[in-house]
């Protein structure tokens, strides 16, 4: 199937989850609600990194964290 993102500046709410793996450490950044404020075209090929330049504005709400992070790096952060 094909996905075509909304044009930059279009009011459309999205959730964003980004996983970062660095050796034994995994981090997950979560933005429960946001809107795309700018986006650029990207080209993907097998020999280069895949870059997706997108700016997202976080939409805050009462009683909801605007963003949060999960990590396996217990040495750098306390466990909750």
Coordinates of N, CA, C and O in Angstrom, one line a residue:
X1 N 0.8 -1.2 0.0 CA 0.0 0.0 0.0 C 0.9 1.2 0.0 O 2.0 1.2 0.3
X2 N 0.3 2.4 -0.4 CA 1.1 3.6 -0.5 C 0.6 4.6 0.5 O -0.6 4.8 0.7
X3 N 1.5 5.3 1.2 CA 1.2 6.3 2.1 C 1.7 7.7 1.6 O 2.9 7.8 1.2
X4 N 0.9 8.7 1.6 CA 1.3 10.0 1.1 C 0.9 10.9 2.3 O -0.2 11.1 2.7
X5 N 2.0 11.5 2.9 CA 1.7 12.4 4.1 C 1.0 13.7 3.7 O 1.1 14.1 2.5
X6 N 0.3 14.3 4.6 CA -0.4 15.6 4.4 C 0.6 16.6 4.1 O 1.8 16.6 4.5
X7 N 0.2 17.7 3.3 CA 1.1 18.8 3.0 C 1.5 19.5 4.3 O 0.7 19.5 5.3
X8 N 2.6 20.1 4.3 CA 3.1 20.9 5.5 C 2.1 22.0 5.8 O 1.6 22.6 4.9
X9 N 1.8 22.2 7.1 CA 0.9 23.2 7.5 C -0.5 22.8 7.5 O -1.4 23.5 8.0
X10 N -0.8 21.6 7.0 CA -2.2 21.1 7.0 C -2.5 20.7 8.4 O -1.7 20.0 9.0
X11 N -3.6 21.1 8.9 CA -4.0 20.7 10.3 C -4.5 19.3 10.3 O -5.6 19.0 9.9
X12 N -3.6 18.4 10.7 CA -3.9 17.0 10.8 C -3.0 16.5 12.0 O -1.8 16.6 12.0
X13 N -3.7 15.9 12.9 CA -3.0 15.4 14.1 C -2.4 14.1 13.9 O -3.0 13.2 13.2
X14 N -1.2 13.9 14.4 CA -0.4 12.6 14.3 C 0.2 12.2 15.6 O 0.4 13.1 16.5
X15 N 0.4 10.9 15.8 CA 1.2 10.4 16.9 C 2.6 10.1 16.3 O 2.7 9.6 15.2
X16 N 3.7 10.2 17.1 CA 5.0 10.0 16.6 C 5.7 9.1 17.6 O 5.7 9.4 18.8
X17 N 6.3 8.0 17.1 CA 7.2 7.1 17.9 C 8.5 7.0 17.1 O 8.5 6.6 16.0
X18 N 9.6 7.3 17.8 CA 10.9 7.1 17.2 C 11.8 6.2 18.1 O 11.9 6.5 19.3
X19 N 12.3 5.1 17.5 CA 13.1 4.2 18.2 C 14.6 4.5 17.8 O 14.9 4.6 16.6
X20 N 15.5 4.5 18.8 CA 16.9 4.7 18.6 C 17.6 3.6 19.3 O 17.4 3.3 20.4
X21 N 18.4 2.8 18.5 CA 19.2 1.7 19.0 C 20.7 2.1 18.9 O 21.1 2.3 17.8
X22 N 21.4 2.0 20.0 CA 22.8 2.3 20.0 C 23.5 1.2 20.8 O 23.6 1.3 22.1
X23 N 23.9 0.2 20.1 CA 24.4 -1.0 20.8 C 23.4 -1.7 21.7 O 22.4 -2.1 21.2
X24 N 23.7 -1.8 23.0 CA 22.8 -2.4 23.9 C 21.7 -1.5 24.4 O 20.8 -1.9 25.1
X25 N 21.8 -0.2 24.1 CA 20.8 0.8 24.6 C 19.8 1.1 23.6 O 20.1 1.3 22.4
X26 N 18.5 1.0 24.0 CA 17.4 1.3 23.1 C 16.6 2.4 23.8 O 16.3 2.4 25.0
X27 N 16.3 3.4 23.0 CA 15.4 4.5 23.5 C 14.2 4.7 22.6 O 14.3 4.5 21.4
X28 N 13.1 5.0 23.1 CA 11.9 5.3 22.4 C 11.3 6.6 22.8 O 11.0 6.8 24.0
X29 N 11.2 7.5 21.9 CA 10.6 8.8 22.1 C 9.2 8.8 21.6 O 8.9 8.3 20.4
X30 N 8.2 9.3 22.4 CA 6.8 9.2 22.0 C 6.2 10.6 22.1 O 6.4 11.3 23.1
X31 N 5.6 11.0 21.0 CA 4.8 12.3 21.0 C 3.3 11.8 20.8 O 3.0 11.4 19.6
X32 N 2.5 11.8 21.8 CA 1.1 11.3 21.6 C 0.3 12.1 20.6 O -0.6 11.6 19.9
X33 N 0.5 13.5 20.5 CA -0.3 14.3 19.6 C 0.6 15.4 19.1 O 1.2 16.2 19.9
X34 N 0.6 15.6 17.8 CA 1.3 16.7 17.2 C 0.9 17.0 15.8 O 0.0 16.2 15.2
X35 N 1.3 18.1 15.2 CA 1.0 18.4 13.8 C 2.3 18.6 13.0 O 3.3 19.1 13.6
X36 N 2.4 18.3 11.8 CA 3.5 18.5 10.9 C 3.5 20.0 10.6 O 2.5 20.5 10.1
X37 N 4.7 20.7 10.8 CA 4.7 22.1 10.5 C 5.6 22.4 9.3 O 5.5 23.4 8.7
X38 N 6.5 21.5 8.9 CA 7.2 21.6 7.7 C 7.8 20.2 7.3 O 8.1 19.4 8.2
X39 N 8.0 20.0 6.0 CA 8.5 18.8 5.6 C 9.2 19.0 4.2 O 8.9 19.9 3.5
X40 N 10.2 18.3 4.0 CA 11.0 18.4 2.7 C 10.9 17.0 2.0 O 10.7 16.0 2.6
X41 N 11.2 17.1 0.7 CA 11.3 15.8 0.0 C 12.5 15.0 0.3 O 13.5 15.6 0.7
X42 N 12.4 13.7 0.3 CA 13.5 12.8 0.6 C 13.7 11.8 -0.6 O 12.7 11.4 -1.2
X43 N 14.9 11.4 -0.7 CA 15.2 10.4 -1.7 C 15.8 9.2 -0.9 O 16.7 9.4 -0.1
X44 N 15.4 8.0 -1.2 CA 15.9 6.8 -0.5 C 16.6 6.0 -1.6 O 16.2 5.7 -2.7
X45 N 17.8 5.5 -1.2 CA 18.5 4.5 -2.0 C 19.3 3.5 -1.1 O 19.4 3.8 0.1
X46 N 19.8 2.5 -1.6 CA 20.4 1.4 -0.8 C 21.7 1.8 -0.2 O 22.2 1.2 0.8
X47 N 22.4 2.8 -0.7 CA 23.8 3.0 -0.3 C 23.9 4.2 0.7 O 25.0 4.4 1.3
X48 N 22.8 4.9 1.0 CA 22.9 6.1 1.9 C 21.9 5.9 3.1 O 21.0 5.1 3.0
X49 N 22.1 6.7 4.1 CA 21.2 6.7 5.2 C 19.9 7.3 4.7 O 19.8 8.1 3.8
X50 N 18.8 6.8 5.3 CA 17.5 7.3 4.9 C 17.1 8.5 5.9 O 16.9 8.3 7.1
X51 N 17.1 9.7 5.3 CA 16.8 10.9 6.1 C 15.4 11.3 5.8 O 14.9 11.4 4.7
X52 N 14.6 11.6 6.8 CA 13.3 12.1 6.7 C 13.1 13.4 7.4 O 12.7 13.4 8.6
X53 N 13.4 14.5 6.8 CA 13.4 15.8 7.5 C 12.0 16.3 7.6 O 11.3 16.8 6.7
X54 N 11.5 16.2 8.9 CA 10.1 16.6 9.2 C 10.1 17.4 10.5 O 10.8 17.0 11.4
X55 N 9.4 18.5 10.6 CA 9.3 19.2 11.9 C 7.8 18.9 12.4 O 6.9 19.1 11.6
X56 N 7.8 18.6 13.6 CA 6.5 18.3 14.3 C 6.3 19.2 15.5 O 7.2 19.3 16.3
X57 N 5.2 19.9 15.6 CA 4.9 20.7 16.8 C 4.0 19.8 17.7 O 3.0 19.3 17.3
X58 N 4.5 19.8 19.0 CA 3.7 19.0 20.0 C 2.5 19.7 20.4 O 2.5 20.9 20.6
X59 N 1.4 19.0 20.5 CA 0.1 19.6 21.0 C -0.1 19.1 22.4 O -0.2 18.0 22.7
X60 N 0.0 20.1 23.4 CA -0.2 19.7 24.8 C -1.6 19.7 25.2 O -2.4 20.4 24.6
X61 N -1.9 18.8 26.1 CA -3.3 18.8 26.7 C -3.2 18.6 28.2 O -2.2 18.0 28.7
X62 N -4.2 19.1 28.9 CA -4.2 18.8 30.3 C -4.3 17.3 30.6 O -4.9 16.6 29.9
X63 N -3.6 16.9 31.6 CA -3.5 15.5 32.1 C -2.8 14.6 31.1 O -2.9 13.4 31.3
X64 N -2.2 15.0 30.0 CA -1.5 14.2 29.1 C -0.1 14.7 28.9 O 0.1 15.9 28.7
X65 N 0.9 13.8 29.1 CA 2.3 14.2 28.9 C 2.5 14.6 27.4 O 2.1 13.9 26.5
X66 N 3.1 15.8 27.2 CA 3.3 16.3 25.8 C 4.2 15.3 25.0 O 4.0 15.1 23.8
X67 N 5.2 14.8 25.7 CA 6.1 13.8 25.1 C 6.8 13.0 26.2 O 6.8 13.5 27.4
X68 N 7.3 11.8 25.9 CA 8.0 11.1 26.9 C 9.0 10.1 26.2 O 8.9 9.9 25.0
X69 N 9.9 9.5 27.1 CA 10.9 8.6 26.5 C 11.0 7.4 27.4 O 10.9 7.5 28.6
X70 N 11.1 6.2 26.7 CA 11.4 5.0 27.4 C 12.9 4.7 27.0 O 13.3 5.0 25.9
X71 N 13.6 4.1 28.0 CA 15.0 3.8 27.7 C 15.4 2.5 28.5 O 14.9 2.2 29.5
X72 N 16.4 1.8 27.9 CA 17.0 0.7 28.6 C 18.3 1.1 29.3 O 18.9 0.3 30.0
X73 N 18.6 2.4 29.3 CA 19.8 2.9 29.9 C 19.6 3.3 31.3 O 19.3 4.4 31.7
X74 N 19.5 2.2 32.2 CA 19.2 2.5 33.6 C 20.4 3.1 34.4 O 20.1 3.6 35.5
X75 N 21.6 3.2 33.8 CA 22.7 3.9 34.4 C 22.5 5.4 34.3 O 22.9 6.1 35.2
X76 N 21.9 5.9 33.3 CA 21.7 7.3 33.1 C 20.4 7.9 33.6 O 20.3 9.0 34.0
X77 N 19.4 7.0 33.8 CA 18.1 7.5 34.3 C 17.6 6.5 35.3 O 17.8 5.3 35.3
X78 N 16.9 7.1 36.3 CA 16.3 6.2 37.3 C 15.1 5.5 36.7 O 14.4 6.0 35.8
X79 N 14.8 4.3 37.2 CA 13.7 3.5 36.7 C 12.4 3.9 37.4 O 12.3 4.1 38.6
X80 N 11.3 4.1 36.6 CA 10.0 4.4 37.1 C 9.0 3.5 36.4 O 9.2 3.0 35.4

